[in-house]
Amino acid sequence: MTKTTKIVVASLILALAATGFAQDTTIANDANNNEGLIAIGKGLALGLAALGTGWAQSRIGSSLVGAAAEDSSKLGQLLLVFLLPETLVIFGFLALFLI
């Protein structure tokens, strides 16, 4: 891992930890109230799904352009393969309602 990646990961972990411990004093007395952690879980479900989709589509997209340049008759099949990772975001969006 590069130095920049380590800094980004460390700051992300610290930011998530800080938001998890930040509570209102009236809510802190109620042990059953986990609304903040639920919100973090929902955000992670959609955010990580979107990041995974973007990473997958960037790799597939560059390959799609090269394959379409060689043989444009397979563009429909290639476009279907390009859209498959988008289901990850749909599953992440579905997880928002299940959490």
mmCIF file of N, CA and C in Angstrom:
data_model
loop_
_atom_site.group_PDB
_atom_site.id
_atom_site.type_symbol
_atom_site.label_atom_id
_atom_site.label_comp_id
_atom_site.label_asym_id
_atom_site.label_seq_id
_atom_site.Cartn_x
_atom_site.Cartn_y
_atom_site.Cartn_z
ATOM 1 N N MET A 1 0.847 -1.177 0.000
ATOM 2 C CA MET A 1 0.000 0.000 0.000
ATOM 3 C C MET A 1 0.892 1.240 0.000
ATOM 4 N N THR A 2 0.467 2.223 -0.753
ATOM 5 C CA THR A 2 1.235 3.450 -0.791
ATOM 6 C C THR A 2 0.933 4.286 0.446
ATOM 7 N N LYS A 3 1.728 5.303 0.638
ATOM 8 C CA LYS A 3 1.562 6.167 1.804
ATOM 9 C C LYS A 3 0.224 6.898 1.742
ATOM 10 N N THR A 4 -0.158 7.335 0.562
ATOM 11 C CA THR A 4 -1.431 8.044 0.405
ATOM 12 C C THR A 4 -2.602 7.130 0.731
ATOM 13 N N THR A 5 -2.543 5.879 0.288
ATOM 14 C CA THR A 5 -3.618 4.934 0.566
ATOM 15 C C THR A 5 -3.739 4.676 2.058
ATOM 16 N N LYS A 6 -2.603 4.548 2.733
ATOM 17 C CA LYS A 6 -2.631 4.331 4.178
ATOM 18 C C LYS A 6 -3.259 5.508 4.910
ATOM 19 N N ILE A 7 -2.948 6.714 4.464
ATOM 20 C CA ILE A 7 -3.519 7.910 5.096
ATOM 21 C C ILE A 7 -5.028 7.968 4.879
ATOM 22 N N VAL A 8 -5.474 7.649 3.684
ATOM 23 C CA VAL A 8 -6.908 7.672 3.387
ATOM 24 C C VAL A 8 -7.648 6.628 4.215
ATOM 25 N N VAL A 9 -7.090 5.433 4.313
ATOM 26 C CA VAL A 9 -7.735 4.369 5.087
ATOM 27 C C VAL A 9 -7.782 4.731 6.562
ATOM 28 N N ALA A 10 -6.693 5.269 7.086
ATOM 29 C CA ALA A 10 -6.664 5.653 8.502
ATOM 30 C C ALA A 10 -7.656 6.773 8.800
ATOM 31 N N SER A 11 -7.754 7.763 7.923
ATOM 32 C CA SER A 11 -8.698 8.854 8.160
ATOM 33 C C SER A 11 -10.136 8.373 8.046
ATOM 34 N N LEU A 12 -10.397 7.433 7.149
ATOM 35 C CA LEU A 12 -11.744 6.874 7.026
ATOM 36 C C LEU A 12 -12.138 6.112 8.285
ATOM 37 N N ILE A 13 -11.220 5.335 8.811
ATOM 38 C CA ILE A 13 -11.498 4.585 10.036
ATOM 39 C C ILE A 13 -11.740 5.529 11.203
ATOM 40 N N LEU A 14 -10.928 6.559 11.316
ATOM 41 C CA LEU A 14 -11.115 7.528 12.399
ATOM 42 C C LEU A 14 -12.431 8.288 12.259
ATOM 43 N N ALA A 15 -12.795 8.630 11.032
ATOM 44 C CA ALA A 15 -14.054 9.344 10.824
ATOM 45 C C ALA A 15 -15.250 8.476 11.194
ATOM 46 N N LEU A 16 -15.200 7.200 10.816
ATOM 47 C CA LEU A 16 -16.297 6.297 11.158
ATOM 48 C C LEU A 16 -16.366 6.051 12.665
ATOM 49 N N ALA A 17 -15.216 5.933 13.301
ATOM 50 C CA ALA A 17 -15.198 5.724 14.750
ATOM 51 C C ALA A 17 -15.738 6.949 15.470
ATOM 52 N N ALA A 18 -15.389 8.133 15.009
ATOM 53 C CA ALA A 18 -15.852 9.359 15.659
ATOM 54 C C ALA A 18 -17.362 9.512 15.518
ATOM 55 N N THR A 19 -17.913 9.180 14.361
ATOM 56 C CA THR A 19 -19.355 9.308 14.196
ATOM 57 C C THR A 19 -20.101 8.243 14.980
ATOM 58 N N GLY A 20 -19.468 7.108 15.184
ATOM 59 C CA GLY A 20 -20.115 6.050 15.969
ATOM 60 C C GLY A 20 -20.209 6.403 17.439
ATOM 61 N N PHE A 21 -19.223 7.149 17.963
ATOM 62 C CA PHE A 21 -19.221 7.504 19.375
ATOM 63 C C PHE A 21 -19.900 8.833 19.660
ATOM 64 N N ALA A 22 -20.180 9.611 18.644
ATOM 65 C CA ALA A 22 -20.828 10.903 18.852
ATOM 66 C C ALA A 22 -22.322 10.680 19.061
ATOM 67 N N GLN A 23 -22.783 10.934 20.285
ATOM 68 C CA GLN A 23 -24.187 10.736 20.610
ATOM 69 C C GLN A 23 -24.685 11.904 21.444
ATOM 70 N N ASP A 24 -25.950 12.133 21.332
ATOM 71 C CA ASP A 24 -26.587 13.129 22.172
ATOM 72 C C ASP A 24 -26.696 12.568 23.593
ATOM 73 N N THR A 25 -26.648 13.427 24.606
ATOM 74 C CA THR A 25 -26.670 12.940 25.988
ATOM 75 C C THR A 25 -27.997 12.294 26.349
ATOM 76 N N THR A 26 -29.077 12.736 25.737
ATOM 77 C CA THR A 26 -30.361 12.113 26.038
ATOM 78 C C THR A 26 -30.464 10.733 25.398
ATOM 79 N N ILE A 27 -29.805 10.543 24.275
ATOM 80 C CA ILE A 27 -29.855 9.257 23.596
ATOM 81 C C ILE A 27 -28.863 8.280 24.232
ATOM 82 N N ALA A 28 -27.783 8.785 24.802
ATOM 83 C CA ALA A 28 -26.746 7.920 25.359
ATOM 84 C C ALA A 28 -27.271 7.088 26.523
ATOM 85 N N ASN A 29 -28.293 7.556 27.209
ATOM 86 C CA ASN A 29 -28.844 6.817 28.330
ATOM 87 C C ASN A 29 -29.705 5.647 27.887
ATOM 88 N N ASP A 30 -30.189 5.672 26.663
ATOM 89 C CA ASP A 30 -31.037 4.602 26.143
ATOM 90 C C ASP A 30 -30.160 3.559 25.449
ATOM 91 N N ALA A 31 -30.031 2.381 26.040
ATOM 92 C CA ALA A 31 -29.135 1.350 25.513
ATOM 93 C C ALA A 31 -29.672 0.710 24.234
ATOM 94 N N ASN A 32 -30.951 0.822 23.958
ATOM 95 C CA ASN A 32 -31.540 0.164 22.797
ATOM 96 C C ASN A 32 -31.565 1.051 21.560
ATOM 97 N N ASN A 33 -31.089 2.275 21.659
ATOM 98 C CA ASN A 33 -31.165 3.207 20.535
ATOM 99 C C ASN A 33 -29.848 3.170 19.762
ATOM 100 N N ASN A 34 -29.866 2.545 18.609
ATOM 101 C CA ASN A 34 -28.678 2.428 17.771
ATOM 102 C C ASN A 34 -28.887 3.077 16.412
ATOM 103 N N GLU A 35 -29.585 4.207 16.382
ATOM 104 C CA GLU A 35 -29.903 4.837 15.103
ATOM 105 C C GLU A 35 -28.658 5.299 14.361
ATOM 106 N N GLY A 36 -27.657 5.771 15.093
ATOM 107 C CA GLY A 36 -26.432 6.226 14.448
ATOM 108 C C GLY A 36 -25.681 5.091 13.777
ATOM 109 N N LEU A 37 -25.586 3.961 14.455
ATOM 110 C CA LEU A 37 -24.894 2.817 13.867
ATOM 111 C C LEU A 37 -25.665 2.240 12.692
ATOM 112 N N ILE A 38 -26.976 2.304 12.759
ATOM 113 C CA ILE A 38 -27.800 1.838 11.635
ATOM 114 C C ILE A 38 -27.568 2.730 10.424
ATOM 115 N N ALA A 39 -27.480 4.038 10.651
ATOM 116 C CA ALA A 39 -27.230 4.961 9.548
ATOM 117 C C ALA A 39 -25.854 4.722 8.926
ATOM 118 N N ILE A 40 -24.851 4.447 9.765
ATOM 119 C CA ILE A 40 -23.518 4.148 9.237
ATOM 120 C C ILE A 40 -23.561 2.862 8.419
ATOM 121 N N GLY A 41 -24.281 1.863 8.891
ATOM 122 C CA GLY A 41 -24.405 0.612 8.150
ATOM 123 C C GLY A 41 -25.083 0.806 6.806
ATOM 124 N N LYS A 42 -26.116 1.627 6.778
ATOM 125 C CA LYS A 42 -26.803 1.900 5.517
ATOM 126 C C LYS A 42 -25.899 2.646 4.546
ATOM 127 N N GLY A 43 -25.171 3.612 5.067
ATOM 128 C CA GLY A 43 -24.254 4.363 4.215
ATOM 129 C C GLY A 43 -23.146 3.485 3.653
ATOM 130 N N LEU A 44 -22.621 2.598 4.498
ATOM 131 C CA LEU A 44 -21.584 1.678 4.025
ATOM 132 C C LEU A 44 -22.131 0.699 2.994
ATOM 133 N N ALA A 45 -23.358 0.239 3.191
ATOM 134 C CA ALA A 45 -23.950 -0.714 2.245
ATOM 135 C C ALA A 45 -24.049 -0.109 0.851
ATOM 136 N N LEU A 46 -24.534 1.112 0.770
ATOM 137 C CA LEU A 46 -24.688 1.739 -0.542
ATOM 138 C C LEU A 46 -23.357 2.261 -1.068
ATOM 139 N N GLY A 47 -22.551 2.846 -0.200
ATOM 140 C CA GLY A 47 -21.285 3.427 -0.638
ATOM 141 C C GLY A 47 -20.302 2.394 -1.143
ATOM 142 N N LEU A 48 -20.148 1.302 -0.419
ATOM 143 C CA LEU A 48 -19.216 0.264 -0.859
ATOM 144 C C LEU A 48 -19.718 -0.446 -2.110
ATOM 145 N N ALA A 49 -21.024 -0.591 -2.224
ATOM 146 C CA ALA A 49 -21.577 -1.188 -3.446
ATOM 147 C C ALA A 49 -21.305 -0.288 -4.645
ATOM 148 N N ALA A 50 -21.439 1.013 -4.460
ATOM 149 C CA ALA A 50 -21.181 1.945 -5.561
ATOM 150 C C ALA A 50 -19.696 1.977 -5.919
ATOM 151 N N LEU A 51 -18.828 1.913 -4.912
ATOM 152 C CA LEU A 51 -17.389 1.883 -5.204
ATOM 153 C C LEU A 51 -16.996 0.622 -5.963
ATOM 154 N N GLY A 52 -17.546 -0.510 -5.558
ATOM 155 C CA GLY A 52 -17.261 -1.759 -6.258
ATOM 156 C C GLY A 52 -17.760 -1.727 -7.693
ATOM 157 N N THR A 53 -18.914 -1.145 -7.898
ATOM 158 C CA THR A 53 -19.465 -1.043 -9.243
ATOM 159 C C THR A 53 -18.607 -0.142 -10.114
ATOM 160 N N GLY A 54 -18.198 0.992 -9.569
ATOM 161 C CA GLY A 54 -17.358 1.905 -10.336
ATOM 162 C C GLY A 54 -16.032 1.283 -10.715
ATOM 163 N N TRP A 55 -15.445 0.543 -9.799
ATOM 164 C CA TRP A 55 -14.167 -0.117 -10.075
ATOM 165 C C TRP A 55 -14.337 -1.183 -11.156
ATOM 166 N N ALA A 56 -15.405 -1.971 -11.040
ATOM 167 C CA ALA A 56 -15.644 -3.030 -12.030
ATOM 168 C C ALA A 56 -15.960 -2.445 -13.400
ATOM 169 N N GLN A 57 -16.771 -1.406 -13.438
ATOM 170 C CA GLN A 57 -17.158 -0.849 -14.723
ATOM 171 C C GLN A 57 -16.006 -0.110 -15.394
ATOM 172 N N SER A 58 -15.079 0.401 -14.615
ATOM 173 C CA SER A 58 -13.935 1.056 -15.250
ATOM 174 C C SER A 58 -13.077 0.032 -15.983
ATOM 175 N N ARG A 59 -12.901 -1.128 -15.374
ATOM 176 C CA ARG A 59 -12.111 -2.176 -16.028
ATOM 177 C C ARG A 59 -12.860 -2.753 -17.234
ATOM 178 N N ILE A 60 -14.138 -2.994 -17.062
ATOM 179 C CA ILE A 60 -14.926 -3.583 -18.143
ATOM 180 C C ILE A 60 -15.094 -2.591 -19.287
ATOM 181 N N GLY A 61 -15.261 -1.311 -18.950
ATOM 182 C CA GLY A 61 -15.477 -0.298 -19.978
ATOM 183 C C GLY A 61 -14.312 -0.151 -20.923
ATOM 184 N N SER A 62 -13.099 -0.184 -20.373
ATOM 185 C CA SER A 62 -11.932 -0.066 -21.249
ATOM 186 C C SER A 62 -11.815 -1.285 -22.159
ATOM 187 N N SER A 63 -12.140 -2.455 -21.639
ATOM 188 C CA SER A 63 -12.118 -3.662 -22.468
ATOM 189 C C SER A 63 -13.230 -3.634 -23.514
ATOM 190 N N LEU A 64 -14.366 -3.072 -23.138
ATOM 191 C CA LEU A 64 -15.498 -2.990 -24.053
ATOM 192 C C LEU A 64 -15.162 -2.119 -25.256
ATOM 193 N N VAL A 65 -14.501 -1.011 -25.018
ATOM 194 C CA VAL A 65 -14.150 -0.119 -26.125
ATOM 195 C C VAL A 65 -13.195 -0.813 -27.094
ATOM 196 N N GLY A 66 -12.224 -1.536 -26.544
ATOM 197 C CA GLY A 66 -11.285 -2.252 -27.409
ATOM 198 C C GLY A 66 -11.954 -3.357 -28.198
ATOM 199 N N ALA A 67 -12.834 -4.103 -27.549
ATOM 200 C CA ALA A 67 -13.520 -5.199 -28.241
ATOM 201 C C ALA A 67 -14.494 -4.659 -29.278
ATOM 202 N N ALA A 68 -15.159 -3.554 -28.970
ATOM 203 C CA ALA A 68 -16.106 -2.974 -29.932
ATOM 204 C C ALA A 68 -15.372 -2.386 -31.132
ATOM 205 N N ALA A 69 -14.147 -1.918 -30.917
ATOM 206 C CA ALA A 69 -13.368 -1.390 -32.044
ATOM 207 C C ALA A 69 -12.954 -2.511 -32.991
ATOM 208 N N GLU A 70 -12.713 -3.692 -32.446
ATOM 209 C CA GLU A 70 -12.328 -4.818 -33.291
ATOM 210 C C GLU A 70 -13.504 -5.420 -34.035
ATOM 211 N N ASP A 71 -14.635 -5.612 -33.327
ATOM 212 C CA ASP A 71 -15.798 -6.257 -33.941
ATOM 213 C C ASP A 71 -17.059 -5.582 -33.409
ATOM 214 N N SER A 72 -17.616 -4.677 -34.184
ATOM 215 C CA SER A 72 -18.769 -3.910 -33.721
ATOM 216 C C SER A 72 -20.078 -4.707 -33.751
ATOM 217 N N SER A 73 -20.074 -5.911 -34.309
ATOM 218 C CA SER A 73 -21.302 -6.706 -34.352
ATOM 219 C C SER A 73 -21.657 -7.280 -32.987
ATOM 220 N N LYS A 74 -20.702 -7.339 -32.070
ATOM 221 C CA LYS A 74 -20.950 -7.882 -30.732
ATOM 222 C C LYS A 74 -21.220 -6.796 -29.698
ATOM 223 N N LEU A 75 -21.560 -5.617 -30.137
ATOM 224 C CA LEU A 75 -21.739 -4.492 -29.220
ATOM 225 C C LEU A 75 -22.887 -4.731 -28.235
ATOM 226 N N GLY A 76 -23.958 -5.360 -28.664
ATOM 227 C CA GLY A 76 -25.091 -5.641 -27.775
ATOM 228 C C GLY A 76 -24.712 -6.580 -26.645
ATOM 229 N N GLN A 77 -23.982 -7.624 -26.951
ATOM 230 C CA GLN A 77 -23.527 -8.565 -25.920
ATOM 231 C C GLN A 77 -22.537 -7.896 -24.977
ATOM 232 N N LEU A 78 -21.665 -7.089 -25.532
ATOM 233 C CA LEU A 78 -20.678 -6.399 -24.700
ATOM 234 C C LEU A 78 -21.337 -5.383 -23.773
ATOM 235 N N LEU A 79 -22.372 -4.738 -24.267
ATOM 236 C CA LEU A 79 -23.083 -3.759 -23.434
ATOM 237 C C LEU A 79 -23.782 -4.448 -22.271
ATOM 238 N N LEU A 80 -24.290 -5.646 -22.499
ATOM 239 C CA LEU A 80 -24.915 -6.410 -21.424
ATOM 240 C C LEU A 80 -23.897 -6.750 -20.337
ATOM 241 N N VAL A 81 -22.702 -7.137 -20.744
ATOM 242 C CA VAL A 81 -21.639 -7.441 -19.784
ATOM 243 C C VAL A 81 -21.232 -6.179 -19.027
ATOM 244 N N PHE A 82 -21.261 -5.042 -19.697
ATOM 245 C CA PHE A 82 -20.914 -3.767 -19.051
ATOM 246 C C PHE A 82 -21.928 -3.396 -17.974
ATOM 247 N N LEU A 83 -23.181 -3.760 -18.168
ATOM 248 C CA LEU A 83 -24.233 -3.383 -17.225
ATOM 249 C C LEU A 83 -24.387 -4.358 -16.064
ATOM 250 N N LEU A 84 -23.773 -5.524 -16.116
ATOM 251 C CA LEU A 84 -23.900 -6.503 -15.038
ATOM 252 C C LEU A 84 -23.432 -5.989 -13.672
ATOM 253 N N PRO A 85 -22.311 -5.282 -13.560
ATOM 254 C CA PRO A 85 -21.898 -4.806 -12.231
ATOM 255 C C PRO A 85 -22.874 -3.812 -11.608
ATOM 256 N N GLU A 86 -23.724 -3.221 -12.408
ATOM 257 C CA GLU A 86 -24.692 -2.259 -11.870
ATOM 258 C C GLU A 86 -25.658 -2.919 -10.887
ATOM 259 N N THR A 87 -25.779 -4.237 -10.965
ATOM 260 C CA THR A 87 -26.642 -4.937 -10.007
ATOM 261 C C THR A 87 -26.107 -4.823 -8.585
ATOM 262 N N LEU A 88 -24.799 -4.582 -8.431
ATOM 263 C CA LEU A 88 -24.236 -4.390 -7.087
ATOM 264 C C LEU A 88 -24.844 -3.175 -6.405
ATOM 265 N N VAL A 89 -25.040 -2.103 -7.152
ATOM 266 C CA VAL A 89 -25.651 -0.904 -6.573
ATOM 267 C C VAL A 89 -27.113 -1.180 -6.235
ATOM 268 N N ILE A 90 -27.775 -1.942 -7.070
ATOM 269 C CA ILE A 90 -29.177 -2.276 -6.789
ATOM 270 C C ILE A 90 -29.263 -3.097 -5.508
ATOM 271 N N PHE A 91 -28.345 -4.045 -5.321
ATOM 272 C CA PHE A 91 -28.337 -4.831 -4.086
ATOM 273 C C PHE A 91 -27.996 -3.962 -2.879
ATOM 274 N N GLY A 92 -27.081 -3.023 -3.045
ATOM 275 C CA GLY A 92 -26.757 -2.102 -1.962
ATOM 276 C C GLY A 92 -27.931 -1.209 -1.622
ATOM 277 N N PHE A 93 -28.658 -0.768 -2.628
ATOM 278 C CA PHE A 93 -29.846 0.059 -2.398
ATOM 279 C C PHE A 93 -30.926 -0.767 -1.706
ATOM 280 N N LEU A 94 -31.036 -2.030 -2.062
ATOM 281 C CA LEU A 94 -31.987 -2.922 -1.411
ATOM 282 C C LEU A 94 -31.621 -3.127 0.058
ATOM 283 N N ALA A 95 -30.321 -3.187 0.323
ATOM 284 C CA ALA A 95 -29.863 -3.360 1.702
ATOM 285 C C ALA A 95 -30.227 -2.172 2.579
ATOM 286 N N LEU A 96 -30.380 -0.989 1.988
ATOM 287 C CA LEU A 96 -30.806 0.180 2.768
ATOM 288 C C LEU A 96 -32.154 -0.068 3.428
ATOM 289 N N PHE A 97 -33.026 -0.749 2.728
ATOM 290 C CA PHE A 97 -34.359 -0.981 3.259
ATOM 291 C C PHE A 97 -34.436 -2.219 4.154
ATOM 292 N N LEU A 98 -33.457 -3.108 4.031
ATOM 293 C CA LEU A 98 -33.468 -4.312 4.851
ATOM 294 C C LEU A 98 -32.765 -4.119 6.197
ATOM 295 N N ILE A 99 -31.894 -3.115 6.281
ATOM 296 C CA ILE A 99 -31.178 -2.856 7.537
ATOM 297 C C ILE A 99 -32.081 -2.074 8.461
#
